[in-house]
Amino acid sequence: MIIKHQEKIASPEIIQSRYEALGYICSNSVATAIYLACHLQKPILIEGPPGVGKTELAKITAAYLNAPLIRMQCYEGLDESKALYEWKYGKQLLYTQVLKEQLGDVLRGAKGLDESITRLHEFGDIFYSQEFLEPRPLLQALQSEDGAVLLIDEIDKADQEFEAFLLELLSDYQVSIPEIGTVKAVSTPIVMLTSNNTRELGDALKRRCLHLYIPFPDAALESRILATQVEGLDAQLREQIVAIIGKLRDMPLKKSPAVSETIDWARALLLLNVAELDSHWVKETLNLLLKFQDDIELVEPEIAALLKSLR
């Protein structure tokens, strides 16, 4: 897959400019991490607060490389039957019926137990084979002939046992299936893991990955993101939005506004034909930014002071 896209990933600068053309504004560190992950063929662990564009980075990478995006959403209790493979039990049952019908023909004329066993061993047994295997996201990514972008989303929500299960794939791009053996990648996928830091990940997993931390963007970068994502937004209103968001993130909130929520707020203000922020509109739309009532009650008395600081 890397050879196929050498021109597209020739440098971090090319990646950064091409991603921007596709609507994803990223920093130099993000572009460099993608460049290194592609050329070193190493998974990339992307950490940071929710809503800063971690999942979107995998989506835009797949779109940019014209590769399928295979996404696996992690959750507590996730195991290999949901992540790697599952047997097609219905077809296996039908196969046993066919096998039973053929058994007489296979053993006809056999003399003694030893010859019967020999004939059974010579008979093609495909009960546990690729024909009866239902690939799940991990196996799908390894079997993709032209390569794929594998997104293992919110790995911090999975159990430590599942995290350990991933180590073989992350280090060697292969998985072991007891009934079949080792399955290696047909074409090395680009693997991206995201984490919201709800728990500490193991050292073994981190050692196998490049690390990228995406923080909340600074004012200049967030302004560029808004300009790209919200068409028709006045420059003055955009700068007011970015300034208010920055001040909210400095407050002791349970959940600070994410970039995705900044975009939603800007689109809502545009839809409401708001030309300039004032106390009324900030209070009426605060629920788009803050998802906890305690946070809303904390911010509401400070709205006038926040707006005054913009002037």
Coordinates of C-alpha atoms in Angstrom, one line a residue:
M1 CA 0.0 0.0 0.0
I2 CA 2.9 2.4 0.8
I3 CA 4.5 1.8 -2.6
K4 CA 1.2 2.6 -4.3
H5 CA 0.9 6.0 -2.6
Q6 CA 4.6 7.2 -2.5
E7 CA 3.7 10.5 -4.2
K8 CA 0.9 11.3 -1.8
I9 CA 3.0 10.7 1.3
A10 CA 6.3 12.1 0.0
S11 CA 6.6 14.6 2.8
P12 CA 4.8 15.9 5.9
E13 CA 4.2 19.2 4.1
I14 CA 2.4 17.5 1.2
I15 CA 0.2 15.5 3.6
Q16 CA -0.6 18.7 5.5
S17 CA -1.6 20.7 2.4
R18 CA -3.6 17.9 0.9
Y19 CA -5.5 17.2 4.1
E20 CA -6.3 20.9 4.3
A21 CA -7.7 20.7 0.7
L22 CA -9.9 17.9 1.9
G23 CA -11.2 20.0 4.8
Y24 CA -9.0 18.7 7.6
I25 CA -6.8 21.3 9.1
C26 CA -4.0 19.7 11.0
S27 CA -0.7 20.9 12.7
N28 CA 2.8 20.0 11.6
S29 CA 3.1 17.4 14.3
V30 CA 0.0 15.5 13.1
A31 CA 1.2 15.5 9.5
T32 CA 4.7 14.3 10.6
A33 CA 3.1 11.5 12.6
I34 CA 1.1 10.3 9.6
Y35 CA 4.2 10.5 7.4
L36 CA 6.3 8.4 9.8
A37 CA 3.5 5.9 10.4
C38 CA 3.2 5.3 6.7
H39 CA 6.9 5.0 5.9
L40 CA 7.9 3.1 9.1
Q41 CA 4.8 0.9 8.8
K42 CA 4.0 1.3 12.5
P43 CA 0.6 1.7 14.1
I44 CA -0.1 5.1 15.5
L45 CA -1.7 5.7 18.9
I46 CA -3.6 9.0 18.9
E47 CA -4.5 10.4 22.3
G48 CA -6.2 13.6 23.4
P49 CA -9.5 15.0 24.8
P50 CA -12.8 14.0 23.0
G51 CA -13.8 15.9 20.0
V52 CA -10.4 17.2 18.7
G53 CA -10.5 15.2 15.5
K54 CA -8.8 11.8 16.3
T55 CA -11.4 9.7 14.6
E56 CA -11.8 12.2 11.8
L57 CA -8.0 11.9 11.1
A58 CA -8.4 8.2 10.3
K59 CA -11.4 9.0 8.0
I60 CA -9.5 11.7 6.1
T61 CA -6.5 9.4 5.8
A62 CA -8.6 6.7 4.2
A63 CA -10.2 9.2 1.9
Y64 CA -6.9 10.7 0.9
L65 CA -5.3 7.3 0.1
N66 CA -8.5 6.0 -1.6
A67 CA -8.4 3.1 0.9
P68 CA -11.3 1.4 2.7
L69 CA -11.8 2.5 6.2
I70 CA -12.3 -0.5 8.5
R71 CA -13.5 0.7 11.9
M72 CA -13.7 -1.2 15.1
Q73 CA -15.5 0.5 18.0
C74 CA -14.1 -0.7 21.3
Y75 CA -16.2 -1.3 24.4
E76 CA -16.0 -3.2 27.7
G77 CA -16.3 -6.9 27.1
L78 CA -15.1 -6.8 23.4
D79 CA -13.5 -10.1 22.5
E80 CA -11.9 -11.8 19.5
S81 CA -15.2 -13.3 18.2
K82 CA -16.4 -9.7 17.6
A83 CA -13.0 -8.2 16.6
L84 CA -11.2 -11.0 14.7
Y85 CA -13.4 -13.8 13.3
E86 CA -16.4 -16.0 13.9
W87 CA -17.2 -19.4 12.5
K88 CA -20.2 -19.7 10.1
Y89 CA -22.0 -22.3 12.3
G90 CA -24.9 -22.7 9.9
K91 CA -22.7 -23.7 7.0
Q92 CA -20.6 -25.9 9.2
L93 CA -23.8 -27.8 10.2
L94 CA -24.7 -28.3 6.6
Y95 CA -21.2 -29.5 5.9
T96 CA -21.5 -32.2 8.6
Q97 CA -24.7 -33.4 7.0
V98 CA -23.0 -33.7 3.6
L99 CA -20.0 -35.4 5.2
K100 CA -22.3 -38.0 6.9
E101 CA -23.8 -38.8 3.5
Q102 CA -20.4 -39.3 1.9
L103 CA -19.0 -41.3 4.8
G104 CA -20.2 -44.6 3.4
D105 CA -18.6 -44.1 0.0
V106 CA -15.3 -43.1 1.7
L107 CA -15.1 -46.2 3.9
R108 CA -16.5 -48.7 1.3
G109 CA -14.1 -51.6 0.8
A110 CA -11.8 -50.6 3.7
K111 CA -10.3 -53.6 5.4
G112 CA -9.9 -53.2 9.1
L113 CA -9.8 -50.2 11.4
D114 CA -6.3 -49.0 10.3
E115 CA -7.3 -48.6 6.7
S116 CA -10.6 -46.9 7.6
I117 CA -8.7 -44.3 9.7
T118 CA -6.2 -43.8 6.8
R119 CA -9.0 -43.1 4.4
L120 CA -10.6 -40.7 6.8
H121 CA -7.3 -38.8 7.1
E122 CA -7.0 -38.7 3.3
F123 CA -10.5 -37.3 3.0
G124 CA -10.5 -33.5 2.7
D125 CA -11.7 -31.9 5.9
I126 CA -12.6 -28.3 5.6
F127 CA -14.7 -27.9 8.7
Y128 CA -12.2 -25.5 10.2
S129 CA -11.0 -23.6 7.1
Q130 CA -11.2 -20.2 5.4
E131 CA -14.4 -21.3 3.7
F132 CA -16.3 -21.3 7.0
L133 CA -14.6 -18.2 8.5
E134 CA -16.5 -15.0 8.9
P135 CA -13.9 -12.2 9.1
R136 CA -14.4 -9.3 11.6
P137 CA -12.7 -5.9 11.4
L138 CA -9.2 -7.0 12.3
L139 CA -9.1 -9.9 9.9
Q140 CA -10.8 -7.9 7.2
A141 CA -8.0 -5.3 7.4
L142 CA -5.3 -8.0 7.1
Q143 CA -7.1 -9.7 4.2
S144 CA -7.6 -6.5 2.2
E145 CA -5.6 -7.0 -1.0
D146 CA -4.9 -3.3 -1.7
G147 CA -4.4 -2.3 1.9
A148 CA -6.8 -0.5 4.3
V149 CA -6.9 2.0 7.1
L150 CA -7.8 0.2 10.3
L151 CA -9.3 2.4 13.0
I152 CA -9.4 0.8 16.5
D153 CA -11.5 3.5 18.1
E154 CA -11.4 4.3 21.8
I155 CA -9.1 1.5 22.8
D156 CA -9.1 2.8 26.4
K157 CA -12.7 1.5 26.7
A158 CA -11.7 -2.1 26.0
D159 CA -10.4 -4.5 28.7
Q160 CA -6.7 -5.0 29.3
E161 CA -7.1 -8.6 28.1
F162 CA -8.2 -7.3 24.7
E163 CA -5.4 -4.8 24.7
A164 CA -3.0 -7.7 25.1
F165 CA -4.7 -9.7 22.4
L166 CA -3.9 -6.9 19.9
L167 CA -0.1 -7.0 20.5
E168 CA 0.6 -9.6 17.8
L169 CA -1.3 -7.7 15.2
L170 CA 0.4 -4.4 16.2
S171 CA 3.9 -5.8 16.1
D172 CA 3.8 -8.2 13.2
Y173 CA 0.6 -7.5 11.3
Q174 CA -0.5 -11.0 11.7
V175 CA -3.0 -12.9 13.9
S176 CA -3.1 -16.5 15.2
I177 CA -6.3 -18.6 14.7
P178 CA -6.0 -21.8 16.6
E179 CA -7.8 -24.0 14.1
I180 CA -6.0 -22.6 11.1
G181 CA -2.7 -21.1 12.1
T182 CA -1.1 -17.7 11.5
V183 CA -2.7 -15.3 9.1
K184 CA -0.4 -12.6 7.8
A185 CA -1.4 -9.3 6.2
V186 CA -1.8 -9.5 2.4
S187 CA -1.0 -5.8 2.3
T188 CA 0.2 -4.0 5.4
P189 CA -2.7 -1.8 6.7
I190 CA -2.3 1.6 8.2
V191 CA -3.4 1.1 11.8
M192 CA -4.7 3.9 14.0
L193 CA -5.8 3.6 17.6
T194 CA -7.5 6.4 19.4
S195 CA -7.8 7.0 23.1
N196 CA -9.6 9.6 25.3
N197 CA -7.3 8.7 28.2
T198 CA -10.1 7.3 30.4
R199 CA -7.6 4.7 31.6
E200 CA -3.8 4.2 31.3
L201 CA -2.8 2.0 28.4
G202 CA -0.2 -0.7 28.9
D203 CA 3.5 -0.2 28.1
A204 CA 3.5 -3.2 25.7
L205 CA 0.9 -1.5 23.5
K206 CA 2.6 1.9 23.6
R207 CA 5.9 0.4 22.6
R208 CA 4.5 -1.0 19.4
C209 CA 3.0 2.4 18.3
L210 CA 4.0 5.8 17.3
H211 CA 2.5 8.3 19.7
L212 CA 0.5 11.4 18.8
Y213 CA -1.2 13.7 21.2
I214 CA -3.8 16.0 19.7
P215 CA -4.6 18.8 22.2
F216 CA -7.3 21.5 21.9
P217 CA -6.1 23.8 19.0
D218 CA -4.8 27.3 19.7
A219 CA -6.9 30.3 18.6
A220 CA -5.2 30.6 15.2
L221 CA -5.7 27.0 14.3
E222 CA -9.2 26.8 15.5
S223 CA -10.1 29.9 13.5
R224 CA -8.7 28.2 10.4
I225 CA -10.8 25.1 11.2
L226 CA -14.0 27.2 11.5
A227 CA -13.2 29.0 8.3
T228 CA -13.0 25.6 6.5
Q229 CA -15.9 23.9 8.1
V230 CA -18.5 26.7 8.4
E231 CA -19.0 28.5 5.1
G232 CA -20.4 32.0 5.2
L233 CA -19.3 32.7 8.8
D234 CA -18.2 36.3 9.2
A235 CA -14.6 36.8 10.2
Q236 CA -15.5 39.0 13.2
L237 CA -18.0 36.5 14.6
R238 CA -15.5 33.7 14.0
E239 CA -12.9 35.4 16.1
Q240 CA -15.4 36.1 18.8
I241 CA -16.4 32.4 18.9
V242 CA -12.8 31.3 19.1
A243 CA -12.1 33.8 21.9
I244 CA -15.1 32.7 24.0
I245 CA -14.2 29.0 23.5
G246 CA -10.7 29.6 24.7
K247 CA -11.9 31.3 27.8
L248 CA -14.4 28.5 28.5
R249 CA -11.6 25.9 28.3
D250 CA -9.7 27.9 31.0
M251 CA -12.6 27.5 33.4
P252 CA -12.9 24.5 35.8
L253 CA -15.6 22.6 33.8
K254 CA -16.5 19.0 33.9
K255 CA -16.2 18.9 30.1
S256 CA -14.6 21.6 28.1
P257 CA -16.0 22.4 24.7
A258 CA -14.4 20.3 21.9
V259 CA -13.6 21.4 18.4
S260 CA -16.7 19.5 17.1
E261 CA -18.9 21.5 19.5
T262 CA -17.3 24.8 18.4
I263 CA -18.2 23.9 14.8
D264 CA -21.8 23.0 15.9
W265 CA -22.1 26.3 17.8
A266 CA -20.8 28.3 14.8
R267 CA -23.3 26.6 12.5
A268 CA -26.1 27.3 14.9
L269 CA -25.3 31.0 15.2
L270 CA -25.1 31.2 11.5
L271 CA -28.5 29.5 11.2
L272 CA -30.0 32.0 13.7
N273 CA -28.6 34.9 11.7
V274 CA -26.5 36.1 14.6
A275 CA -24.1 38.9 13.5
E276 CA -22.4 39.5 16.8
L277 CA -22.3 37.7 20.1
D278 CA -24.3 39.1 23.0
S279 CA -25.5 37.8 26.3
H280 CA -28.9 36.7 25.0
W281 CA -27.5 34.5 22.2
V282 CA -24.7 33.0 24.2
K283 CA -27.1 32.0 27.0
E284 CA -29.7 30.6 24.5
T285 CA -27.1 28.4 22.8
L286 CA -24.9 27.5 25.7
N287 CA -26.3 24.0 25.7
L288 CA -24.6 23.4 22.4
L289 CA -21.2 23.9 24.1
L290 CA -21.7 22.5 27.6
K291 CA -23.1 19.1 28.2
F292 CA -23.5 19.2 32.0
Q293 CA -26.0 21.4 33.8
D294 CA -23.4 22.2 36.5
D295 CA -21.2 23.6 33.8
I296 CA -24.0 25.7 32.4
E297 CA -24.9 27.1 35.8
L298 CA -21.2 27.9 36.4
V299 CA -20.8 29.8 33.1
E300 CA -24.1 31.7 32.9
P301 CA -23.2 34.3 35.6
E302 CA -19.9 34.9 33.8
I303 CA -21.3 35.5 30.3
A304 CA -21.4 39.3 30.6
A305 CA -17.8 39.4 31.9
L306 CA -16.7 37.0 29.1
L307 CA -18.2 39.2 26.4
K308 CA -16.8 42.3 28.0
S309 CA -13.3 40.8 27.8
L310 CA -13.6 40.5 24.0
R311 CA -13.8 44.2 23.6

